[in-house]
Coordinates of C-alpha atoms in Angstrom, one line a residue:
M1 CA -105.1 315.7 93.4
K2 CA -106.2 319.0 94.9
H3 CA -107.0 321.9 92.7
N4 CA -104.0 324.1 91.9
P5 CA -104.8 327.6 90.7
L6 CA -101.4 327.8 89.1
L7 CA -102.6 325.4 86.4
E8 CA -105.7 327.4 85.5
G9 CA -105.9 329.1 82.1
F10 CA -105.6 332.8 82.0
S11 CA -106.5 335.6 79.6
L12 CA -103.7 338.1 79.1
G13 CA -105.8 340.4 77.0
K14 CA -106.0 341.1 73.3
G15 CA -107.3 337.6 72.7
V16 CA -104.1 336.0 74.1
T17 CA -105.0 333.1 76.4
L18 CA -102.4 331.3 78.5
R19 CA -102.7 327.6 79.4
N20 CA -101.6 328.2 83.0
R21 CA -100.3 331.0 85.3
I22 CA -96.7 330.1 85.2
V23 CA -94.3 332.4 83.4
M24 CA -90.7 331.8 82.4
A25 CA -89.1 334.8 84.1
P26 CA -86.7 337.0 82.1
M27 CA -83.2 336.0 83.0
T28 CA -80.1 337.0 81.1
T29 CA -77.9 334.0 80.2
W30 CA -74.7 335.8 79.3
S31 CA -74.7 333.4 76.3
G32 CA -75.0 335.5 73.2
N33 CA -72.3 335.4 70.5
D34 CA -69.5 338.0 70.7
D35 CA -71.1 339.9 67.8
G36 CA -74.4 340.3 69.7
T37 CA -76.3 337.6 67.8
V38 CA -78.3 334.8 69.5
S39 CA -76.2 331.7 70.1
H40 CA -77.3 328.1 69.6
E41 CA -76.7 327.5 73.3
E42 CA -79.3 330.2 74.1
E43 CA -81.8 328.6 71.8
A44 CA -81.3 325.2 73.4
Y45 CA -81.7 326.7 76.9
Y46 CA -85.2 328.0 76.0
R47 CA -86.3 324.8 74.1
R48 CA -85.4 322.8 77.2
R49 CA -87.7 324.8 79.4
V50 CA -90.8 326.0 77.5
Q51 CA -92.7 322.8 76.9
D52 CA -95.4 323.3 79.5
I53 CA -95.0 327.0 80.4
G54 CA -97.9 329.5 80.2
L55 CA -95.9 332.5 79.0
V56 CA -92.2 333.0 78.1
I57 CA -90.4 336.3 78.7
T58 CA -86.9 336.3 77.3
G59 CA -83.9 337.8 79.0
C60 CA -83.3 341.5 78.2
T61 CA -81.9 342.8 74.9
H62 CA -80.6 346.3 74.4
V63 CA -82.3 348.8 72.1
Q64 CA -79.1 350.9 71.5
E65 CA -75.6 349.8 71.1
N66 CA -74.5 351.5 74.3
G67 CA -77.5 350.1 76.2
I68 CA -76.0 346.7 76.8
G69 CA -76.0 345.6 80.4
F70 CA -74.2 342.3 80.5
T71 CA -71.4 340.4 78.7
G72 CA -72.8 337.9 76.3
E73 CA -76.1 339.8 75.9
F74 CA -77.9 339.4 72.6
A75 CA -78.7 342.6 70.8
A76 CA -81.8 344.2 69.2
W77 CA -80.5 347.6 68.2
D78 CA -80.1 347.0 64.5
D79 CA -82.0 345.2 61.7
K80 CA -79.0 342.9 61.3
F81 CA -80.0 341.1 64.5
I82 CA -83.5 340.2 63.2
P83 CA -82.4 336.8 61.9
G84 CA -81.1 335.8 65.3
L85 CA -84.2 337.2 67.0
K86 CA -86.3 335.1 64.7
R87 CA -84.5 332.0 65.8
L88 CA -84.9 332.9 69.4
A89 CA -88.6 333.6 68.9
T90 CA -89.0 330.1 67.3
A91 CA -87.2 328.5 70.2
A92 CA -89.1 330.4 72.9
K93 CA -92.4 329.5 71.2
S94 CA -91.5 325.9 70.5
G95 CA -93.5 324.7 73.5
G96 CA -96.7 326.3 72.4
A97 CA -96.7 329.3 74.7
P98 CA -96.6 333.0 73.6
A99 CA -93.2 334.6 73.9
I100 CA -92.4 338.1 74.9
L101 CA -89.1 339.9 74.1
Q102 CA -87.9 342.0 77.0
I103 CA -86.3 345.2 75.8
F104 CA -84.3 347.8 77.7
H105 CA -81.5 350.3 77.9
A106 CA -79.1 349.6 80.8
G107 CA -78.0 353.2 81.2
V108 CA -75.7 353.6 84.2
K109 CA -76.1 349.9 85.1
T110 CA -73.6 348.8 82.5
S111 CA -69.8 348.4 82.7
P112 CA -66.8 350.4 81.2
E113 CA -65.7 347.1 79.8
L114 CA -68.7 347.0 77.6
V115 CA -69.5 350.7 77.0
S116 CA -67.1 353.6 76.5
D117 CA -69.9 356.3 76.7
I118 CA -72.1 355.5 79.7
V119 CA -75.3 357.6 79.7
A120 CA -78.1 358.2 82.1
A121 CA -80.7 360.8 83.1
S122 CA -78.1 362.7 85.1
A123 CA -74.4 362.4 86.0
V124 CA -75.3 360.5 89.2
P125 CA -73.2 357.4 90.0
G126 CA -75.0 354.1 89.8
D127 CA -74.8 351.2 92.3
A128 CA -71.8 349.0 92.2
G129 CA -73.1 345.5 91.6
P130 CA -71.8 342.0 91.1
F131 CA -71.5 342.5 87.4
A132 CA -70.5 346.2 87.1
P133 CA -68.6 348.7 89.1
S134 CA -70.0 352.1 90.2
V135 CA -69.5 354.7 87.5
I136 CA -70.4 358.3 86.9
P137 CA -72.4 358.5 83.6
R138 CA -72.8 361.3 81.1
E139 CA -76.2 363.1 81.2
L140 CA -78.2 362.5 78.0
T141 CA -79.0 365.6 75.9
G142 CA -82.6 366.3 75.0
D143 CA -82.1 365.1 71.5
E144 CA -80.5 361.9 72.8
V145 CA -83.4 361.2 75.0
E146 CA -85.7 361.4 71.9
A147 CA -83.3 359.1 70.1
V148 CA -83.6 356.5 72.9
I149 CA -87.4 356.7 72.8
H150 CA -87.2 356.0 69.0
A151 CA -84.8 353.1 69.6
F152 CA -87.4 351.4 71.9
S153 CA -89.9 351.7 69.0
E154 CA -87.5 350.3 66.5
A155 CA -86.7 347.3 68.7
T156 CA -90.4 346.7 69.0
R157 CA -90.7 346.7 65.2
R158 CA -87.9 344.1 65.1
A159 CA -89.7 342.0 67.7
I160 CA -92.8 342.0 65.6
E161 CA -90.8 341.1 62.5
A162 CA -89.0 338.3 64.4
G163 CA -92.3 336.7 65.4
F164 CA -92.6 337.5 69.0
D165 CA -96.0 337.9 70.6
G166 CA -95.1 341.1 72.6
V167 CA -92.5 343.2 74.3
E168 CA -91.8 343.9 77.9
L169 CA -90.3 347.3 78.7
H170 CA -87.8 346.7 81.5
G171 CA -88.3 349.6 83.8
A172 CA -86.9 347.9 86.9
H173 CA -83.5 347.4 88.6
G174 CA -82.2 350.9 88.0
F175 CA -82.0 350.6 84.3
L176 CA -82.7 353.7 82.2
L177 CA -86.5 353.8 82.4
Q178 CA -86.3 353.6 86.2
N179 CA -83.2 355.9 86.2
F180 CA -85.4 358.7 84.8
L181 CA -88.3 358.0 87.2
S182 CA -86.1 358.1 90.3
P183 CA -85.7 361.4 92.2
H184 CA -82.3 360.1 93.3
S185 CA -80.8 359.5 89.9
N186 CA -82.7 362.1 87.9
Q187 CA -81.4 365.6 88.7
R188 CA -82.4 367.2 85.4
A189 CA -83.8 370.7 85.2
D190 CA -85.5 370.3 81.8
Q191 CA -88.8 368.7 80.8
W192 CA -87.4 365.3 81.6
G193 CA -86.7 365.9 85.3
G194 CA -87.7 367.6 88.5
S195 CA -91.4 367.1 89.2
L196 CA -92.9 363.6 89.2
D197 CA -94.8 364.5 86.0
N198 CA -91.5 365.3 84.3
R199 CA -89.7 362.3 85.6
M200 CA -92.5 360.1 84.3
R201 CA -92.3 361.7 80.9
F202 CA -89.6 359.5 79.6
P203 CA -91.1 356.1 80.4
L204 CA -94.6 357.3 79.3
S205 CA -93.2 358.6 76.0
V206 CA -91.5 355.2 75.5
V207 CA -94.8 353.4 76.1
E208 CA -96.7 355.8 73.8
N209 CA -94.3 355.3 71.0
V210 CA -94.1 351.6 71.4
R211 CA -97.9 351.4 71.4
N212 CA -98.0 353.4 68.1
T213 CA -95.4 351.1 66.6
I214 CA -97.5 348.1 67.5
A215 CA -100.5 349.7 65.9
E216 CA -98.5 350.4 62.7
Y217 CA -96.7 347.1 62.3
A218 CA -98.4 344.2 64.2
T219 CA -100.7 342.0 62.2
H220 CA -101.7 339.8 65.1
P221 CA -102.4 340.4 68.8
F222 CA -99.2 341.9 70.3
I223 CA -98.7 342.4 74.0
M224 CA -96.9 345.3 75.7
G225 CA -95.9 344.7 79.3
Y226 CA -93.9 346.9 81.8
R227 CA -91.5 345.7 84.5
I228 CA -91.1 347.8 87.5
S229 CA -89.1 348.1 90.8
V230 CA -91.5 349.9 93.1
D231 CA -88.9 351.6 95.4
E232 CA -85.2 352.1 96.1
H233 CA -83.0 352.0 99.2
Y234 CA -81.6 355.5 98.8
D235 CA -82.9 358.1 101.3
D236 CA -83.9 360.3 98.4
G237 CA -84.9 357.4 96.2
L238 CA -88.0 356.2 94.5
R239 CA -90.9 355.3 96.8
L240 CA -94.0 353.1 96.3
D241 CA -96.5 356.0 96.2
E242 CA -94.8 357.6 93.2
S243 CA -94.5 354.2 91.5
L244 CA -98.2 353.7 91.9
Q245 CA -98.8 357.0 90.2
L246 CA -96.7 355.8 87.3
V247 CA -98.7 352.6 87.3
D248 CA -101.9 354.5 86.9
R249 CA -100.5 356.4 83.9
L250 CA -99.1 353.2 82.4
V251 CA -102.5 351.6 82.6
D252 CA -104.1 354.7 80.9
E253 CA -101.4 354.5 78.2
G254 CA -102.5 350.9 77.4
I255 CA -100.0 348.5 78.8
D256 CA -101.3 345.0 78.9
Y257 CA -99.7 343.8 82.1
L258 CA -97.6 345.0 85.0
H259 CA -94.6 342.9 86.1
V260 CA -93.3 343.7 89.6
S261 CA -89.8 342.6 90.4
L262 CA -89.1 342.0 94.1
G263 CA -86.3 340.6 96.2
N264 CA -88.9 338.2 97.7
A265 CA -92.3 338.2 96.1
L266 CA -94.1 336.8 99.1
E267 CA -92.5 338.8 101.8
A268 CA -91.3 342.2 100.4
R269 CA -92.6 345.3 102.1
P270 CA -92.1 349.0 101.1
V271 CA -88.8 350.6 102.1
D272 CA -90.6 353.3 104.1
A273 CA -93.1 350.9 105.7
P274 CA -91.2 347.7 106.6
T275 CA -93.9 346.6 109.1
G276 CA -96.9 347.4 107.0
P277 CA -98.7 345.5 104.2
K278 CA -96.8 343.5 101.7
V279 CA -96.0 345.0 98.3
I280 CA -98.0 342.5 96.4
E281 CA -101.0 343.2 98.5
I282 CA -100.7 347.0 98.0
V283 CA -100.1 346.7 94.2
R284 CA -102.9 344.1 93.9
D285 CA -105.4 346.4 95.7
H286 CA -104.2 349.5 93.7
L287 CA -104.7 347.8 90.3
T288 CA -108.2 346.6 91.2
G289 CA -108.1 344.1 88.4
R290 CA -107.5 346.7 85.7
I291 CA -104.7 344.7 84.1
P292 CA -102.9 341.4 85.0
L293 CA -100.2 341.5 87.7
I294 CA -97.1 339.4 87.3
V295 CA -94.7 339.1 90.3
A296 CA -91.1 337.7 90.4
G297 CA -88.8 337.1 93.3
Q298 CA -87.7 333.8 94.8
L299 CA -90.7 331.8 93.7
R300 CA -88.7 328.7 93.3
T301 CA -91.2 326.0 94.2
P302 CA -94.8 325.3 93.0
E303 CA -96.0 325.9 96.6
Q304 CA -94.5 329.4 96.7
A305 CA -95.9 330.2 93.3
E306 CA -99.3 328.9 94.4
D307 CA -99.2 331.1 97.5
A308 CA -98.6 334.1 95.2
V309 CA -101.7 333.3 93.1
K310 CA -103.8 332.8 96.3
A311 CA -102.6 336.2 97.4
G312 CA -104.2 337.7 94.3
V313 CA -101.4 337.7 91.8
S314 CA -102.4 337.0 88.2
L315 CA -99.2 335.2 87.0
T316 CA -96.1 334.0 88.7
A317 CA -92.6 334.4 87.1
V318 CA -90.3 331.6 87.9
G319 CA -86.6 332.2 87.2
Q320 CA -84.0 330.3 89.2
G321 CA -86.4 327.4 89.8
L322 CA -86.6 326.9 86.0
V323 CA -82.8 327.1 85.6
M324 CA -82.5 324.2 88.1
N325 CA -85.7 322.4 87.0
P326 CA -86.5 322.7 83.3
D327 CA -89.5 320.5 84.0
W328 CA -90.7 322.8 86.8
V329 CA -94.3 322.7 85.5
K330 CA -94.4 318.9 85.8
F331 CA -93.7 319.3 89.6
A332 CA -96.7 321.7 89.8
E333 CA -98.8 319.1 88.0
G334 CA -97.6 316.3 90.3
K335 CA -96.2 314.4 87.4
A336 CA -92.5 314.7 88.1
E337 CA -90.4 312.1 89.8
G338 CA -88.3 312.9 92.9
K339 CA -88.1 316.3 94.6
I340 CA -87.7 319.6 93.0
A341 CA -84.0 320.8 93.0
L342 CA -83.1 323.8 95.1
D343 CA -79.4 323.6 94.3
I344 CA -77.2 322.9 91.4
A345 CA -73.8 321.3 90.5
A346 CA -71.4 321.5 87.6
S347 CA -72.3 317.9 86.7
D348 CA -75.9 319.1 86.1
A349 CA -75.1 321.7 83.5
E350 CA -75.1 319.6 80.3
Q351 CA -78.3 317.7 81.2
L352 CA -80.0 320.9 82.1
A353 CA -78.9 322.7 78.8
I354 CA -77.2 325.4 80.9
P355 CA -75.0 327.5 78.6
G356 CA -71.3 327.4 79.5
K357 CA -71.1 331.2 80.0
L358 CA -74.1 331.1 82.3
W359 CA -72.5 328.3 84.4
C360 CA -69.4 330.4 84.8
V361 CA -71.5 333.3 86.2
I362 CA -73.3 330.9 88.6
E363 CA -70.0 329.7 89.9
E364 CA -68.5 333.2 90.2
T365 CA -71.4 334.9 91.9
T366 CA -71.6 333.8 95.5
G367 CA -75.2 333.4 96.8
W368 CA -77.0 333.6 93.5
F369 CA -77.5 329.9 93.4
N370 CA -77.0 327.2 96.0
I371 CA -74.1 325.1 94.5
R372 CA -73.6 321.6 95.8

């Protein structure tokens, strides 16, 4: 069998070593209980997929009650959720890999069905998406911005108490961290808006406070990652050059890895340079090995993930591929029977430990999965 760089061990930093370069990508399952606690279906979903993975990153959990982004999303905004988070950490770590809890505030990317008081950096409408209509949010006050920063720190403390090995700050997909960074969505005239330095102030303050929380409460190596979308399609939206300036500041503030979320990890190019170098090449060269780089975006087969590693990516995040193939790593190892699945059917759901609510979303969302 030929050498496969996907299967190499990798040092994530702080003494945390991964057995391979394959990451379970953070994907919401819409499967939490109605009270925001972690469901047994969610636990089973992780246990079925983590046996050979190098690193597990959970789906997102909201740091404030109004930060929820999806129906059936498990919560982390209060200490009452710690018991469920402990069960999730145990399930996510049951295969022997470290587990990272992804934390976020959805901001304008939520739904009026979930949140009565939708907040953002400014009163700028968000994108209408498959799971939420376009709404005009309320601009956060200065005191409320400080409260959100504190909420990220408190969610980090809960992650530590629950037994996770790190947190990932979800600053991608137009959620609140990116909402403040974007010149399109951040129209503020105070210290939190205007210049790039001011627009970076919120995400950098979150990182600083989370880092301090880790130093105060963690008794073992605890990782802090940051997920980012590097540009936006708006004419006045975020562009790669500003994102790279944020990346430099994030590295200086002590993040342990950068997680770049792309529509297509292997092919994506900057919005303002569609014929130029690929995004992963630009970010790889900009990081110059200072911290590990994770990429996500349609890496469904081991061959695609291997191509990403050969392109200089540190770790590959596999999402839909793992939903359809819980034993995905076995295919990378050449130990699986048959061919890797690239589509899914209702008859597969039980055997694949796919939660019922997740299957309903798969059926309702045209083009998200290939359904046979």
